[in-house]
mmCIF file of C-alpha atoms in Angstrom:
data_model
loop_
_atom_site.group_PDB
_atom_site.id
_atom_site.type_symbol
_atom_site.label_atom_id
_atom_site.label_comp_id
_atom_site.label_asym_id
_atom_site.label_seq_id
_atom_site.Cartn_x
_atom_site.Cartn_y
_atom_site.Cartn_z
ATOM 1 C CA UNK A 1 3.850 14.246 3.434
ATOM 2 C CA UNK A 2 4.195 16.266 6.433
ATOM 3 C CA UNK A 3 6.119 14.657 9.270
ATOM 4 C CA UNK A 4 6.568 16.154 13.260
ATOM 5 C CA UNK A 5 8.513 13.592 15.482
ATOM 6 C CA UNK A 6 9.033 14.099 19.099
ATOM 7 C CA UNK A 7 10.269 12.540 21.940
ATOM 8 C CA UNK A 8 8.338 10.876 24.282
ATOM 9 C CA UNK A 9 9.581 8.850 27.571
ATOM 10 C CA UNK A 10 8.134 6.000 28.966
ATOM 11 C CA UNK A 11 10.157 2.673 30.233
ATOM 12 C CA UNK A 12 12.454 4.050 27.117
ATOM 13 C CA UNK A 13 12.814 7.129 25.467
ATOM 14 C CA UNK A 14 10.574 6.679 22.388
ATOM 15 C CA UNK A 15 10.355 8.876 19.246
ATOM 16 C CA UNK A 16 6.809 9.615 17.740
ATOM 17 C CA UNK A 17 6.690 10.467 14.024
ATOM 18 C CA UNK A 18 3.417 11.913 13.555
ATOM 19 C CA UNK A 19 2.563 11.366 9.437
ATOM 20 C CA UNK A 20 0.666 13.864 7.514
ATOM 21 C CA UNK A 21 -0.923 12.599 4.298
ATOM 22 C CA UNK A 22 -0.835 9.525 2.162
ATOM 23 C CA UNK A 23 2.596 7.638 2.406
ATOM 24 C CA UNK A 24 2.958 6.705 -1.251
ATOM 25 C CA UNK A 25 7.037 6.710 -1.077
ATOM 26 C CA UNK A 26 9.855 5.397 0.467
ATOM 27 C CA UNK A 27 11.444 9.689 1.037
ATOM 28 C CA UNK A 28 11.173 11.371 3.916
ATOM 29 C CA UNK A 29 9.777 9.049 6.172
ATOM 30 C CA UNK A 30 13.093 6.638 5.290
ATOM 31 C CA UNK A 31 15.301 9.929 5.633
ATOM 32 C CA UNK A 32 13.490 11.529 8.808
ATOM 33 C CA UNK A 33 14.387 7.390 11.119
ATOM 34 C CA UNK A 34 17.206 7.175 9.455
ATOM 35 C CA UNK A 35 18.427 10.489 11.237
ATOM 36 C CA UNK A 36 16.958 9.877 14.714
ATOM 37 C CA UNK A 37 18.261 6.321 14.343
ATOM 38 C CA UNK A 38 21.668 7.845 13.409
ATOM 39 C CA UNK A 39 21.069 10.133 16.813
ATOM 40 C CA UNK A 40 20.593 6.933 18.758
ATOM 41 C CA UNK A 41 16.937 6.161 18.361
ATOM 42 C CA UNK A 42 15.858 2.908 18.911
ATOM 43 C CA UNK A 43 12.175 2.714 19.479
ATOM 44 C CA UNK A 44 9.998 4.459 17.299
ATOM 45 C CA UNK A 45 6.032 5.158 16.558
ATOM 46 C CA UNK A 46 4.324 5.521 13.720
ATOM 47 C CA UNK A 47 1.372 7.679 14.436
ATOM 48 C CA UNK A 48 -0.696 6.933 11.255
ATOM 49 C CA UNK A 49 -3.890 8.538 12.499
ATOM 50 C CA UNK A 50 -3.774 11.175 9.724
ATOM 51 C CA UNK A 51 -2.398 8.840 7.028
ATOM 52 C CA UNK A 52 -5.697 8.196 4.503
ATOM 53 C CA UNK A 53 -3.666 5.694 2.095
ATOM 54 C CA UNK A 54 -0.464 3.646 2.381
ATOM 55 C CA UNK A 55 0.913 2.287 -0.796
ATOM 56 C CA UNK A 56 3.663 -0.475 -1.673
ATOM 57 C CA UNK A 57 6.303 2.091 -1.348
ATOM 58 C CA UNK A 58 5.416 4.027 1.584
ATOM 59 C CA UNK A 59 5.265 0.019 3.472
ATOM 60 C CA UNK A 60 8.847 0.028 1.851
ATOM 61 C CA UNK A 61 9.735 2.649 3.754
ATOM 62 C CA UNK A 62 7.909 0.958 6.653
ATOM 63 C CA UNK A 63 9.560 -2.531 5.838
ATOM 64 C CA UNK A 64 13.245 -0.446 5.821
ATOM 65 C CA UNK A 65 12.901 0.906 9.462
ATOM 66 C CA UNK A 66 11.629 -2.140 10.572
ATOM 67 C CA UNK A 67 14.926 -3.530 9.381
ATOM 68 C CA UNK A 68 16.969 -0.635 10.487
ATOM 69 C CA UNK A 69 15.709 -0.696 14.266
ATOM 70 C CA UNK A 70 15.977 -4.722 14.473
ATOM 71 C CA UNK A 71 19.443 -5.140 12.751
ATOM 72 C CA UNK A 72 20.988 -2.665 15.709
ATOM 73 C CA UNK A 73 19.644 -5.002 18.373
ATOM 74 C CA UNK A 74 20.995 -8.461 18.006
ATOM 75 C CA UNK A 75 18.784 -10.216 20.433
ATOM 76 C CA UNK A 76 15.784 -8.888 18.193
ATOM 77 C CA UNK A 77 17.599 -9.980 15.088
ATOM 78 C CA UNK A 78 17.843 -13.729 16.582
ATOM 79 C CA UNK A 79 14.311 -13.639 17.845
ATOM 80 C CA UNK A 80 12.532 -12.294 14.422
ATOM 81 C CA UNK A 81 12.771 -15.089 12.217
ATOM 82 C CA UNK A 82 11.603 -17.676 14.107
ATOM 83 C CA UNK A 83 9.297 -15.843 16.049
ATOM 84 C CA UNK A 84 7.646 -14.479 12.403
ATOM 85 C CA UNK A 85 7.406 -17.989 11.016
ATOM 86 C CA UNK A 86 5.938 -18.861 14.006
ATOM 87 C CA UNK A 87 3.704 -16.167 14.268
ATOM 88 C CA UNK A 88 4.358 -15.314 17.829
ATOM 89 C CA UNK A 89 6.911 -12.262 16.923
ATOM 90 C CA UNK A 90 6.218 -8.163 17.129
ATOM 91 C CA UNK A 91 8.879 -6.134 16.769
ATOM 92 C CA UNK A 92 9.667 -4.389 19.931
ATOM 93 C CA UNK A 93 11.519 -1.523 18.171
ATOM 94 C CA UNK A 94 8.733 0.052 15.907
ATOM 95 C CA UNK A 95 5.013 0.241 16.228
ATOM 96 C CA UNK A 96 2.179 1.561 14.621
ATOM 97 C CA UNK A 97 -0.768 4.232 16.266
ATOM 98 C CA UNK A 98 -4.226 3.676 14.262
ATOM 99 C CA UNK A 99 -3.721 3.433 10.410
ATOM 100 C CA UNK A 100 -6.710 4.425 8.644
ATOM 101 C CA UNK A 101 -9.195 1.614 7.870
ATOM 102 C CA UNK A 102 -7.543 1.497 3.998
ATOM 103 C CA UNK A 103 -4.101 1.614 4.932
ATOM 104 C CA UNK A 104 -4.688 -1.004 7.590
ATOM 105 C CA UNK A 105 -5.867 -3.096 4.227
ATOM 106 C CA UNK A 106 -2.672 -2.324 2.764
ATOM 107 C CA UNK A 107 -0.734 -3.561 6.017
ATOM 108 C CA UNK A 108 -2.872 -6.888 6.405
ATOM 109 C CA UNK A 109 -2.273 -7.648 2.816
ATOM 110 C CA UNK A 110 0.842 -7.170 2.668
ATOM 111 C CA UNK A 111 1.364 -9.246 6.314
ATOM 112 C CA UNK A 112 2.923 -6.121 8.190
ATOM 113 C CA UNK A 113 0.661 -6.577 10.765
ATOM 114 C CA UNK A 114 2.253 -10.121 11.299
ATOM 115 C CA UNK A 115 5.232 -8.469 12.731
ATOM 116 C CA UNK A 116 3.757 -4.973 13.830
ATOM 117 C CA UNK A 117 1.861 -3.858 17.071
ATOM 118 C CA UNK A 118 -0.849 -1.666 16.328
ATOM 119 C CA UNK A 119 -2.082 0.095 18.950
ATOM 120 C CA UNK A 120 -5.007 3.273 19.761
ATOM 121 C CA UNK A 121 -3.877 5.268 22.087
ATOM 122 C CA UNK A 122 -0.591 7.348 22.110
ATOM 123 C CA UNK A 123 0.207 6.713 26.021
ATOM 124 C CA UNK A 124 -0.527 3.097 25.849
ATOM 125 C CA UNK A 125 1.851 2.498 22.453
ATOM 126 C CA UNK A 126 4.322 4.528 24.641
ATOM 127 C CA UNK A 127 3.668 2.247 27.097
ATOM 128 C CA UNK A 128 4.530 -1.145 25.461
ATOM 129 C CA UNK A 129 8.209 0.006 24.222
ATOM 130 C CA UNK A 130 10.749 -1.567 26.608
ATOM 131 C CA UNK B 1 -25.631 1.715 -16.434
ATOM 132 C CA UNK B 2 -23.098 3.063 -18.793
ATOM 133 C CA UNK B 3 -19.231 3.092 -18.199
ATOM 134 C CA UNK B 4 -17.101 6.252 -17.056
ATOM 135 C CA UNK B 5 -13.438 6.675 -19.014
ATOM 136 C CA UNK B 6 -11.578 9.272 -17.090
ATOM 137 C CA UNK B 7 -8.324 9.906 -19.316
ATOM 138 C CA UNK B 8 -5.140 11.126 -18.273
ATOM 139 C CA UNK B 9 -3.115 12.642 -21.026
ATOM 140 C CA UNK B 10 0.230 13.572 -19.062
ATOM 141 C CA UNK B 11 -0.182 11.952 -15.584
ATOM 142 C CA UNK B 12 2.646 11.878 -12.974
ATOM 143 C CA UNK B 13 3.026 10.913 -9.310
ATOM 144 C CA UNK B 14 1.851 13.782 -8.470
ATOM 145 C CA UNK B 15 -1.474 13.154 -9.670
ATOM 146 C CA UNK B 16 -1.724 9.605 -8.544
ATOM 147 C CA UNK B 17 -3.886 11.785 -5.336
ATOM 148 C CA UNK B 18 -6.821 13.386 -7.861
ATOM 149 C CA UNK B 19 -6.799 9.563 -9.439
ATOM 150 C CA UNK B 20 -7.571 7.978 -6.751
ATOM 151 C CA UNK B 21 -10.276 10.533 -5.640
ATOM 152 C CA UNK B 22 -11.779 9.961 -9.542
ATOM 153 C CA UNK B 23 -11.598 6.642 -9.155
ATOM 154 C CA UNK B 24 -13.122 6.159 -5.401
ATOM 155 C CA UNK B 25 -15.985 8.687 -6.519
ATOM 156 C CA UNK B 26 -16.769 6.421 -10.116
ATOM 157 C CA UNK B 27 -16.672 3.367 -8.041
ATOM 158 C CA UNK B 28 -19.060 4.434 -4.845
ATOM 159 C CA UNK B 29 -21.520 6.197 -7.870
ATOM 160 C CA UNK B 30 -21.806 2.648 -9.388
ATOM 161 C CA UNK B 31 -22.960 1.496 -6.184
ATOM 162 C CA UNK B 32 -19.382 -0.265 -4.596
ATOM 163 C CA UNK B 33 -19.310 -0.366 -1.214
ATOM 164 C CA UNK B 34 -16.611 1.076 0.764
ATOM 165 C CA UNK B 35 -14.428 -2.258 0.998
ATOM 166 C CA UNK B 36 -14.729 -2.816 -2.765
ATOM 167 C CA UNK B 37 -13.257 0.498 -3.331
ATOM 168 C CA UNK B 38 -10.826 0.564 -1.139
ATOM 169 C CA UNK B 39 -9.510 -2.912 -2.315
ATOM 170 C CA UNK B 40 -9.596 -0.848 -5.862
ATOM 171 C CA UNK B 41 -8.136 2.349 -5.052
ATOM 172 C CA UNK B 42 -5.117 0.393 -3.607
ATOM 173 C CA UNK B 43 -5.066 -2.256 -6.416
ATOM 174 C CA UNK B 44 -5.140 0.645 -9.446
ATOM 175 C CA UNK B 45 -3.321 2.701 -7.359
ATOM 176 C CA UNK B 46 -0.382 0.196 -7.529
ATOM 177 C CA UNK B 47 -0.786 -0.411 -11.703
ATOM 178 C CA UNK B 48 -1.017 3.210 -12.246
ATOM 179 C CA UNK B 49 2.598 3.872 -10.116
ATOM 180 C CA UNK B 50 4.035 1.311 -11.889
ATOM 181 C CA UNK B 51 2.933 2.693 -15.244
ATOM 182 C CA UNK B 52 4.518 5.955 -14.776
ATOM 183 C CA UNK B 53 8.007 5.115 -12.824
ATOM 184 C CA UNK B 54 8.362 2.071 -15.251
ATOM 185 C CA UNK B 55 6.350 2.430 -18.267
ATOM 186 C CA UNK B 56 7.639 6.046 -18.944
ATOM 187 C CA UNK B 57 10.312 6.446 -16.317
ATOM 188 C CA UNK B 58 8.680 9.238 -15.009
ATOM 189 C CA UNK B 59 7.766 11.094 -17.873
ATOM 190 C CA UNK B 60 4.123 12.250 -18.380
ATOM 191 C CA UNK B 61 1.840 9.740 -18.863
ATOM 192 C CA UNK B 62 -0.924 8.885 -21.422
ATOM 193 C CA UNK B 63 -3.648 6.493 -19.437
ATOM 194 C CA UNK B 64 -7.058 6.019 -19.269
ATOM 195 C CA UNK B 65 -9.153 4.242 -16.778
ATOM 196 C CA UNK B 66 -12.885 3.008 -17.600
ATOM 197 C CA UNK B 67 -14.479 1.764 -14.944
ATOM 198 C CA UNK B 68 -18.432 -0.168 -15.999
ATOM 199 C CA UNK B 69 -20.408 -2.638 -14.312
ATOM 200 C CA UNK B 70 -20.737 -6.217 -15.862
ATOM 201 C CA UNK B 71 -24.040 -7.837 -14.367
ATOM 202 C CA UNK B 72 -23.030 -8.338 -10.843
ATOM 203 C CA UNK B 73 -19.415 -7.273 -10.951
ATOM 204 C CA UNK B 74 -17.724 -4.160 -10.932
ATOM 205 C CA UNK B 75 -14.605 -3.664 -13.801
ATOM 206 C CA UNK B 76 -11.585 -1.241 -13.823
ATOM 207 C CA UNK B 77 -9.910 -1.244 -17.139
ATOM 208 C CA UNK B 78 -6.394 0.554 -16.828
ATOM 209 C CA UNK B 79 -5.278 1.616 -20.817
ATOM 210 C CA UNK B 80 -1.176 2.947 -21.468
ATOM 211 C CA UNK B 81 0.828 3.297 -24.367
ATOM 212 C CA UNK B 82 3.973 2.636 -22.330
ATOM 213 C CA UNK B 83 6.386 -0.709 -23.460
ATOM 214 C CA UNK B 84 4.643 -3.794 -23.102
ATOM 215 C CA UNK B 85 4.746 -5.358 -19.680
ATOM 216 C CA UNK B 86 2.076 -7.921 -18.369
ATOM 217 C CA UNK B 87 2.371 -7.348 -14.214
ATOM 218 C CA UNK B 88 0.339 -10.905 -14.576
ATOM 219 C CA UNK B 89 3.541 -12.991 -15.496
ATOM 220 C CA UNK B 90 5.453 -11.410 -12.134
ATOM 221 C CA UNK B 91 6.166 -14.597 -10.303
ATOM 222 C CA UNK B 92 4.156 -14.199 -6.769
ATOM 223 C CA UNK B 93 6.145 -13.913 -3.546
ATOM 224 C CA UNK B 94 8.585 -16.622 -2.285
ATOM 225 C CA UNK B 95 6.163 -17.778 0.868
ATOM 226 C CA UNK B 96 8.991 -20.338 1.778
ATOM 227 C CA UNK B 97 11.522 -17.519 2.466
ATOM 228 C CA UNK B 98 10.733 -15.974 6.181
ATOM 229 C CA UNK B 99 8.596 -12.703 5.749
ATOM 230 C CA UNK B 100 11.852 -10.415 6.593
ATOM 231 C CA UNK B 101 13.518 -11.599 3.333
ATOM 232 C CA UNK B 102 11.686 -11.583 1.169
ATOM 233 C CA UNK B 103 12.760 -8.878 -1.481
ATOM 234 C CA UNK B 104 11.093 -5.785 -1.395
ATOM 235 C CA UNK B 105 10.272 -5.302 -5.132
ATOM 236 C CA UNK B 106 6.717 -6.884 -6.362
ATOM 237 C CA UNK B 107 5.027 -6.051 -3.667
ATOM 238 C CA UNK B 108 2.831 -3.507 -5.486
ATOM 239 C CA UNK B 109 2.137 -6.937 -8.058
ATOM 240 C CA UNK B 110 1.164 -8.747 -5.092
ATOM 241 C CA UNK B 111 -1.374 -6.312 -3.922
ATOM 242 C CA UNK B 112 -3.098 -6.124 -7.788
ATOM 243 C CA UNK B 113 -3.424 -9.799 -7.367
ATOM 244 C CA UNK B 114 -4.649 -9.722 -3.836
ATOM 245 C CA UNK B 115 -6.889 -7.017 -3.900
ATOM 246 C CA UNK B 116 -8.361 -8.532 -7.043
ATOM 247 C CA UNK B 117 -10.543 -11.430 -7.774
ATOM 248 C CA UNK B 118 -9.212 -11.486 -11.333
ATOM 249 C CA UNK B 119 -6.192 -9.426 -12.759
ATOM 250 C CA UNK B 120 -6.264 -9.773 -16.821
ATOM 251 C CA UNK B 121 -3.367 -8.498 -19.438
ATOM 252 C CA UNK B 122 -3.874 -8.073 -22.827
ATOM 253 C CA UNK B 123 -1.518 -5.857 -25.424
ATOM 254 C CA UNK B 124 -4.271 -4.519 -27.790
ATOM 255 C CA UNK B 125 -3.945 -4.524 -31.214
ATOM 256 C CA UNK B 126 -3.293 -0.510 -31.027
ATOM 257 C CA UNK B 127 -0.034 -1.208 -29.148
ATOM 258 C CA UNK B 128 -1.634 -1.048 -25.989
ATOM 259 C CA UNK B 129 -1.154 -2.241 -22.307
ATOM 260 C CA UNK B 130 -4.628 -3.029 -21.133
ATOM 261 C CA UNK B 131 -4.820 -4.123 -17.258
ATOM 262 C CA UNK B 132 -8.427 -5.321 -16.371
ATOM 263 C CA UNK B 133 -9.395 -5.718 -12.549
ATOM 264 C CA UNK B 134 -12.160 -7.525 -11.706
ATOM 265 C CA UNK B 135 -14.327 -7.680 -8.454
ATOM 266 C CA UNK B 136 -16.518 -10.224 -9.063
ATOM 267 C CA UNK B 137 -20.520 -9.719 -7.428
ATOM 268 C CA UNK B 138 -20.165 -6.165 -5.935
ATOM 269 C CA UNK B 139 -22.972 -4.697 -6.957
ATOM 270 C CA UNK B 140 -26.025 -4.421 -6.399
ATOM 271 C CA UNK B 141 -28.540 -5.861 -8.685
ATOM 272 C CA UNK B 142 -30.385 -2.176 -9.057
ATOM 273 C CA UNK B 143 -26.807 -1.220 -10.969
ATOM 274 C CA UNK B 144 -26.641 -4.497 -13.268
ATOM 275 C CA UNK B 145 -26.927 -4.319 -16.561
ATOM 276 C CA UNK B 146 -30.551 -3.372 -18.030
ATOM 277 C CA UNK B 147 -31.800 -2.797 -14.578
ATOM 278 C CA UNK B 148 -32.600 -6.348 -13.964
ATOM 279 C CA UNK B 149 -33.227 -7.916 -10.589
#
């Protein structure tokens, strides 16, 4: 897998990883937020446009920066298990841009999209951090 | 309409992309439409990782998948030689625990079971894992057996 991340600003600064090819492991996607998150990163997007297949580990790695991003903000961390069981919670710290129409199946059965925005358009995911 | 057996004498994760593409073109020939093989490719995809991190712990793998119609429903039969293990008997996911803890492991189980109508585990009496998915009705009746309608 292929992976270009950039910075984008909108209410907050907001780093894009743009995914190239199937996510079928936890490595690099794990490594590649774990670094920006280590370089103060806290609001990141998935761009999954060219992302054919998602399997159980690449939603690991998903699941992992999920947990990353919301453990660093403690209002988030009181918010998301409530808000999850209730169904009214999306994480405000990572989002998703367009998975494909199979790994959207993969994210809906595993209940990621419970807890995940998903959004179509780069400026409006930008947008809806912050 | 007969049965395709694609076998995979030393398969690693690596190769889990040209399995997939086997399997989604088998499936779509037999008539499958593009949710049943995506609910397939994801499902197999899931047994077939597992066999070769856990069955051989990475090490080439000897597999075979035969995938036939059966009247109305579409089969995927996964074969290994590794250890026994019957994914059937994981226990499913703790629903009562919030979504955030729930452990990460079996998740790949719980998308077999999911994606499947019926999930079946036998150990043959070569010494054989034998995983059998079935998606029950997915065909059409111009693929069913002896070309009945």
């Amino acid at each position: 897998m292929d992976i270009y991340v950039s910075r984008h600003t909108g209410k907050v600064p907001v780093m894009v990883f743009e995914l190239h090819g199937d996510l079928g492991s936890e490595e690099p996607l794990e490594s590649r937020a774990q670094e920006v998150f280590d370089q103060g990163a806290r609001y990141i997007l998935l761009d999954l446009r060219n992302v054919p297949f998602v399997s159980s580990s690449g939603m690991r790695a998903i699941h992992q920066i999920y947990m990353m991003l919301r453990d660093a903000d403690p209002v988030d961390s009181a918010q998301a298990p409530r808000g999850i069981a209730r169904g009214t919670y999306k994480s405000p710290h990572l989002k998703l841009l367009s998975p494909s129409k199979n790994a959207l199946k993969a994210l809906t059965v595993a209940g990621y999209d419970m807890f995940l925005e998903i959004h179509h358009s780069v400026n409006d995911a930008i947008d809806s951090f912050g | 309409m007969s049965s395709i057996l694609r076998r995979y004498r030393a398969a690693t994760l690596p190769d889990l992309n040209d399995i997939r593409n086997n399997l989604e073109t088998d499936v779509l020939s037999l008539g499958a439409n593009d949710d049943v093989t995506g609910d397939l490719l994801l499902a197999v995809n899931e047994a077939v990782t597992n066999v070769i991190i856990h069955g051989y712990g990475g090490a080439p793998a000897s597999l075979s998948l035969t995938i036939e119609p059966d009247g109305g429903d579409l089969i995927v039969r996964l074969v290994d030689e590794a250890p026994a293990f019957d994914p059937t008997q994981v226990p499913p996911p703790d629903l009562t625990l919030p979504f955030e803890d729930r452990p990460l492991g079996g998740l790949g189980v719980h998308m077999m079971r999911q994606l499947s109508d019926e999930l079946i585990y036998r150990r043959t009496t070569a010494g054989e894992n034998e995983l059998t998915f079935v998606k029950r009705g997915v065909l059409a009746p111009t693929t069913m057996k002896g070309g009945r309608l």
